[in-house]
Coordinates of C-alpha atoms in Angstrom, one line a residue:
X1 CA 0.0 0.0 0.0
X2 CA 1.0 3.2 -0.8
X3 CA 2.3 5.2 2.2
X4 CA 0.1 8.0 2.1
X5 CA -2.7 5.9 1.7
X6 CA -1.9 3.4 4.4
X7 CA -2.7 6.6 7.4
X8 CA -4.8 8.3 5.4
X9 CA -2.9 11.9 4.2
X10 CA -4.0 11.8 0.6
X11 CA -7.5 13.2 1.5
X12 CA -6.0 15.8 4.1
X13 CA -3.6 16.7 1.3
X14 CA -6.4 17.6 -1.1
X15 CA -7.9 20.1 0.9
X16 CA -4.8 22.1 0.7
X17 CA -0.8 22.3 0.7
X18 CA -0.9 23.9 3.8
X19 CA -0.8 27.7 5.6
X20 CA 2.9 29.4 5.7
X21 CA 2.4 30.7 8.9
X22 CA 2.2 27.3 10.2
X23 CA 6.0 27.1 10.8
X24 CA 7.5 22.9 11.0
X25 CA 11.1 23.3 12.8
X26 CA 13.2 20.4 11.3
X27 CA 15.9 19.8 13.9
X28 CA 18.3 18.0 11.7
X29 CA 21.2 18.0 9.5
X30 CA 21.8 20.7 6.4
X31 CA 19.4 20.5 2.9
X32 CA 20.5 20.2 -0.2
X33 CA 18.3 23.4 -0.8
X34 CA 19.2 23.8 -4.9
X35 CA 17.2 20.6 -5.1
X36 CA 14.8 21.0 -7.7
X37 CA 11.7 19.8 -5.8
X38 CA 12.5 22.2 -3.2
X39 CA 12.9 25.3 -5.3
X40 CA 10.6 27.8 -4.3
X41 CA 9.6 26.0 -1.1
X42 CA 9.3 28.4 2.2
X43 CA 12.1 27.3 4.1
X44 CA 14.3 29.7 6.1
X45 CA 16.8 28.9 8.7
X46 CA 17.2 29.6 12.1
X47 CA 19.4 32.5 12.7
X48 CA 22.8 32.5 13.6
X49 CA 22.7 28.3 12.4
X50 CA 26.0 27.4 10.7
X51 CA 25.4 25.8 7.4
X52 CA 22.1 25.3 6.8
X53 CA 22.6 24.3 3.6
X54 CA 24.7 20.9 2.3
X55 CA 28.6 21.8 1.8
X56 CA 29.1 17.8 1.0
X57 CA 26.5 16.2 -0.9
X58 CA 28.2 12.6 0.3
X59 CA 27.8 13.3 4.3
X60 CA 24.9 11.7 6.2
X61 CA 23.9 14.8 8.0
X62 CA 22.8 16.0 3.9
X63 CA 21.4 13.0 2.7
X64 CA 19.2 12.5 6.4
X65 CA 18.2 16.3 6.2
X66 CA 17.5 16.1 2.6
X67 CA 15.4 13.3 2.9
X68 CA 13.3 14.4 5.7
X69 CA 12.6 18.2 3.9
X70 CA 11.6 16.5 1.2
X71 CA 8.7 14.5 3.1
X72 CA 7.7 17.5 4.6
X73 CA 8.3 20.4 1.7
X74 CA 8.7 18.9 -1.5
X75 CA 6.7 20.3 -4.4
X76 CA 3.5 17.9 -4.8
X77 CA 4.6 16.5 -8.3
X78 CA 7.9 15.1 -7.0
X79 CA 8.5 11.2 -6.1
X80 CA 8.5 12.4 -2.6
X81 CA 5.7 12.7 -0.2
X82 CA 5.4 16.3 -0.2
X83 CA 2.9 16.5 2.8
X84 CA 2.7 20.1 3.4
X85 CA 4.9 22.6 0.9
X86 CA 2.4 25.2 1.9
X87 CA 3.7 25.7 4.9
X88 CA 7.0 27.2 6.2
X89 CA 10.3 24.8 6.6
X90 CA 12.3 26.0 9.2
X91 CA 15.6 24.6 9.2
X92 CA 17.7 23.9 12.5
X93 CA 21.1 22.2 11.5
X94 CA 22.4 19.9 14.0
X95 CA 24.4 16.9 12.9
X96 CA 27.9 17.5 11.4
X97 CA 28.5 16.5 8.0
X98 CA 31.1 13.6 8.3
X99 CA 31.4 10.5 5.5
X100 CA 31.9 8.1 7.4
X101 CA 29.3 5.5 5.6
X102 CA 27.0 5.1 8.4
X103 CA 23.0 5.2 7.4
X104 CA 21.8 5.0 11.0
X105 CA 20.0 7.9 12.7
X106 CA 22.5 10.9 13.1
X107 CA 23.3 11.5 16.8
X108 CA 24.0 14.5 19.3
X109 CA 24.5 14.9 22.9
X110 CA 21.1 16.4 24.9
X111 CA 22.7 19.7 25.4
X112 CA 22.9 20.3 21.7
X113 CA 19.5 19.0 21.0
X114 CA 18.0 21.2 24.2
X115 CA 19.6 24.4 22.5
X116 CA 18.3 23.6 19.2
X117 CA 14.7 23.0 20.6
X118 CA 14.9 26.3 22.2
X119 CA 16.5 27.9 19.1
X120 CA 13.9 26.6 17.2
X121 CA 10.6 27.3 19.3
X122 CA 11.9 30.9 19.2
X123 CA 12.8 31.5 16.0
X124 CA 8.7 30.6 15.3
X125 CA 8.6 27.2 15.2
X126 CA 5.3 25.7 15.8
X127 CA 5.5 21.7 15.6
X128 CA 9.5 20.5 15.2
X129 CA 10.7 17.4 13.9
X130 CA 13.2 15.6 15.8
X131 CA 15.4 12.4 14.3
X132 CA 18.0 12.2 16.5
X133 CA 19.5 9.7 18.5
X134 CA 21.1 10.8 21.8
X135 CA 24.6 10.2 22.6
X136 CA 27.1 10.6 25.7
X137 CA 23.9 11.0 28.1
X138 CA 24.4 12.7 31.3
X139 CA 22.5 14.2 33.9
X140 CA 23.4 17.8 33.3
X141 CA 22.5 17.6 29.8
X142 CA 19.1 15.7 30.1
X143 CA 18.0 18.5 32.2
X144 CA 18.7 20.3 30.0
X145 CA 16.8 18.5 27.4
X146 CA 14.1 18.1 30.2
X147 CA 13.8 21.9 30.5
X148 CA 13.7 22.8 26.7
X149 CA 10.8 20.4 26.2
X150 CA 9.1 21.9 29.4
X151 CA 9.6 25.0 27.0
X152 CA 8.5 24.0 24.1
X153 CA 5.1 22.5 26.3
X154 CA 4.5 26.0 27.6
X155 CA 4.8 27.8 24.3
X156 CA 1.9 25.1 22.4
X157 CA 4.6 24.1 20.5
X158 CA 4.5 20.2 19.0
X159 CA 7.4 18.3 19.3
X160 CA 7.1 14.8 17.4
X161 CA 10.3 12.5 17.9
X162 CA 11.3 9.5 16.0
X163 CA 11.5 6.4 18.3
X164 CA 14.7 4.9 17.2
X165 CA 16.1 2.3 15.3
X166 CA 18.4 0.1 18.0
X167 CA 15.3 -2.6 18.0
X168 CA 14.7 -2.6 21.4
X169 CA 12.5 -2.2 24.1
X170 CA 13.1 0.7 25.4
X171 CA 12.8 4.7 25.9
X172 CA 15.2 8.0 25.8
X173 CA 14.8 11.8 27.5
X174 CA 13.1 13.2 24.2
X175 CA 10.5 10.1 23.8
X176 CA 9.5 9.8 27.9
X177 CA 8.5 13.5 27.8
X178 CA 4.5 13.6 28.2
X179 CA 4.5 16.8 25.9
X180 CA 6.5 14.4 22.9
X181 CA 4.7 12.7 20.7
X182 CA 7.0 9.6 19.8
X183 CA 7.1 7.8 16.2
X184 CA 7.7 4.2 15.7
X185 CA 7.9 2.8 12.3
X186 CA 5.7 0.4 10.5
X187 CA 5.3 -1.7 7.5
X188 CA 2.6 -0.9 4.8
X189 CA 0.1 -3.3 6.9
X190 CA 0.6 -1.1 10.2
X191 CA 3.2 -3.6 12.1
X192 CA 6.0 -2.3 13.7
X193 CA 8.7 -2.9 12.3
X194 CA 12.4 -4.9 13.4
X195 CA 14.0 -2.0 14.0
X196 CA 12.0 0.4 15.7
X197 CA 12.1 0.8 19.1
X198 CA 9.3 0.3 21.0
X199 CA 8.4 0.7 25.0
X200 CA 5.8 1.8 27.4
X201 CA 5.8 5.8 26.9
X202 CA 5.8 5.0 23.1
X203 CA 3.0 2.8 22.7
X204 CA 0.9 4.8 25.2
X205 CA 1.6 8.7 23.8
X206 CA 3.0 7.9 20.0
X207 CA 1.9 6.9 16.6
X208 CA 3.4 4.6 14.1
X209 CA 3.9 5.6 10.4
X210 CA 5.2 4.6 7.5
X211 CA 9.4 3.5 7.4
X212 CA 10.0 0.8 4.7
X213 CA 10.6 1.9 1.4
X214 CA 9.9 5.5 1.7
X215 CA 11.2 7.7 -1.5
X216 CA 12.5 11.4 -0.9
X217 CA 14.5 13.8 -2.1
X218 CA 18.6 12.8 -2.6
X219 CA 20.8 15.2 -1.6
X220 CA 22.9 14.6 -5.5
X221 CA 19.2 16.2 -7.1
X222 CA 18.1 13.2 -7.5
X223 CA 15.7 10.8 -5.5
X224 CA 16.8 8.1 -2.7
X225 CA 14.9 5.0 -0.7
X226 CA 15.4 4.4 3.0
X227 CA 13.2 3.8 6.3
X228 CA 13.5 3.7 9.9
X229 CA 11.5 5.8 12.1
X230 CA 13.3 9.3 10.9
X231 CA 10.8 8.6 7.5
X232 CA 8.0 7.7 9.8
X233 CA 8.4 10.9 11.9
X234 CA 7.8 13.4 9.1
X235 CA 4.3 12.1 8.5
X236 CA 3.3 12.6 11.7
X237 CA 5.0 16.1 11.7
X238 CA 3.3 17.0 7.8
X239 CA -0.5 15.6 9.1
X240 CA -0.1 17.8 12.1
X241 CA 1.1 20.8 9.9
X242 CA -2.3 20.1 7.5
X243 CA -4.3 19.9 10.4
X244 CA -3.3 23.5 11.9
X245 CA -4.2 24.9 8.7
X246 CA -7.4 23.4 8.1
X247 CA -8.3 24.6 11.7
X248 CA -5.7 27.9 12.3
X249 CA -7.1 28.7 15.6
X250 CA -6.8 25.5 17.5
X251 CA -4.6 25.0 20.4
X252 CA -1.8 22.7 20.5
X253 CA -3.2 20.6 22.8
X254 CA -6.1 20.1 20.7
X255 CA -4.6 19.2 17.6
X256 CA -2.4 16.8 19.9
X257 CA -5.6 15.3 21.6
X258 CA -7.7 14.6 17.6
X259 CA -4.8 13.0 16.1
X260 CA -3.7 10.8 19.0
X261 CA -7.2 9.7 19.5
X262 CA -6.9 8.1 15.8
X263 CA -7.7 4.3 15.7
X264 CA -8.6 2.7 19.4
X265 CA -5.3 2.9 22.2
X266 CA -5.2 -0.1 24.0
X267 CA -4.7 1.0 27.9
X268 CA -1.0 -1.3 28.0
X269 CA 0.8 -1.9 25.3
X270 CA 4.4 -1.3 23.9
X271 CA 3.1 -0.9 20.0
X272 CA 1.2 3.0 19.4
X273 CA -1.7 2.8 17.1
X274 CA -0.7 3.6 13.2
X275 CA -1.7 7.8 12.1
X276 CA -5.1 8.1 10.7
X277 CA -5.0 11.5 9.6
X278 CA -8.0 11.5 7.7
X279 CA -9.8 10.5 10.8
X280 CA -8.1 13.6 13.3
X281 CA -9.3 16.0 10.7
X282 CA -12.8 14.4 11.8
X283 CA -12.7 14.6 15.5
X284 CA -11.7 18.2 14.9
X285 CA -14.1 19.1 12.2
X286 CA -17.0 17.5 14.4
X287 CA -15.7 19.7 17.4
X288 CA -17.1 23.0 15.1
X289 CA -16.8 26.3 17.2
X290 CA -17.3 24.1 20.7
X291 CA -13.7 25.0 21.6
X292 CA -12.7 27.7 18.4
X293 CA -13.4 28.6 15.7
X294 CA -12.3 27.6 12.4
X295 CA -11.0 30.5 10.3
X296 CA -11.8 30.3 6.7

């Protein structure tokens, strides 16, 4: 089944590319931004961020970056998924661009990822993408990490992380944060899939999505096929990016509430319910002017 399909974005996409002042933070590495399925996509950078563009085409941090902007912002003809170029990309740099022929998730240590997050949410971020495994872990820097999400909670800002690709059982700073929406991957019938990681705070507050065989944007101009739950993540990010433009002034919390509600959540488990975006657009449309009042 074809990814979009299998959680339901194609109808969501019709109604609309999405709003630019809905602003997605992509806390990643560089884009290749001459791309030609990105050319006259919204996307800015955060100020003062070093390179926010690809100086080597051949490093992981461009080919990861590239891949995920193209989920979110490619142009709606390309190969990509192109869930919402309407709105505004904002790019946060954070991996460095080595070669050293790696294709797991990029890494950094919680005190980068805390300043990004905070970088980010006040540049005008409103949802932020986060693929990004955390390395040398200490107490210092999860507090840190601790207090940026506490941040990004008190602003209404969205933070959706992917869960991981180690294939364990397990849970991190970024995905036990109630305010995180975690993002396990999937195959095209909704299972989880080897890799992702799965655990208690990700089954009961995350979604899975799509990560086999997901096309994108290459960082060379051309197109490239990978998975793992940084492709998953950006669905959940682009459906929530449609959703706060169909419905402009909803709060955060709302938009979190419809599209977690999607599919029945058993009360214990360690597997999240697969994205039904068609079906949060529902919940929210049925809400009418109850708790706002949809802007036309």
């Amino acid at each position: 089944m074809d990814p979009l399909d299998s959680v339901r974005l194609r109808p969501l996409m019709a109604r609309g590319e999405g709003r630019p002042e809905v602003v997605v933070g992509m806390i990643d590495g560089p884009v290749a931004l001459s791309h030609p399925d990105l050319l006259g996509a919204r996307i800015r950078e955060v100020s003062g961020a070093a390179h926010p563009s690809c100086l080597r085409e051949d490093s992981l941090a461009c080919t990861h970056g590239t891949f995920v902007a193209g989920v979110l912002a490619a142009k709606r003809d390309s190969q990509a998924p192109a869930i919402c170029p309407g709105c505004t990309l904002l790019i946060r740099p954070i991996f460095t661009e080595s070669t050293n022929g790696s294709r797991q998730m990029p890494s950094a240590a919680p005190e980068e990822l805390a300043a990004a997050i905070v970088d980010s949410v006040d540049a005008g971020a409103r949802i932020i993408n986060l693929s990004a495994a955390l390395v040398h872990p200490s107490s210092r820097g999860e507090r840190q990490l601790q207090t940026a999400l506490d941040y990004t909670a008190r602003r209404g800002v969205l933070v959706i992380a992917a869960a991981g690709n180690q294939g364990t059982i397990s849970s991190s700073a970024v995905t036990r944060h109630p305010w995180v929406i975690p993002v396990a991957g999937c195959d095209s019938q909704g299972i989880p899939t080897p890799e992702s990681n799965l655990g208690n705070s990700i089954g009961r507050r995350g979604l899975a999505a799509p990560a086999q065989n997901i096309t994108s944007l290459g960082a060379n101009g051309g197109f490239q096929t990978f998975g793992g739950t940084s492709a998953a993540a950006p669905f959940v990010t682009g459906a929530l990016a449609l959703l706060w433009s169909e419905f402009p002034a909803a709060f955060a919390g709302e938009l979190k509430l419809a599209i977690m509600q999607s599919r029945r959540r058993a009360r214990t488990t360690l597997v999240p319910p697969l994205l039904d975006a068609w079906e949060a657009y529902q919940t929210l449309e049925a809400q009418g002017p109850k708790s706002y009042e949809k802007q036309e």
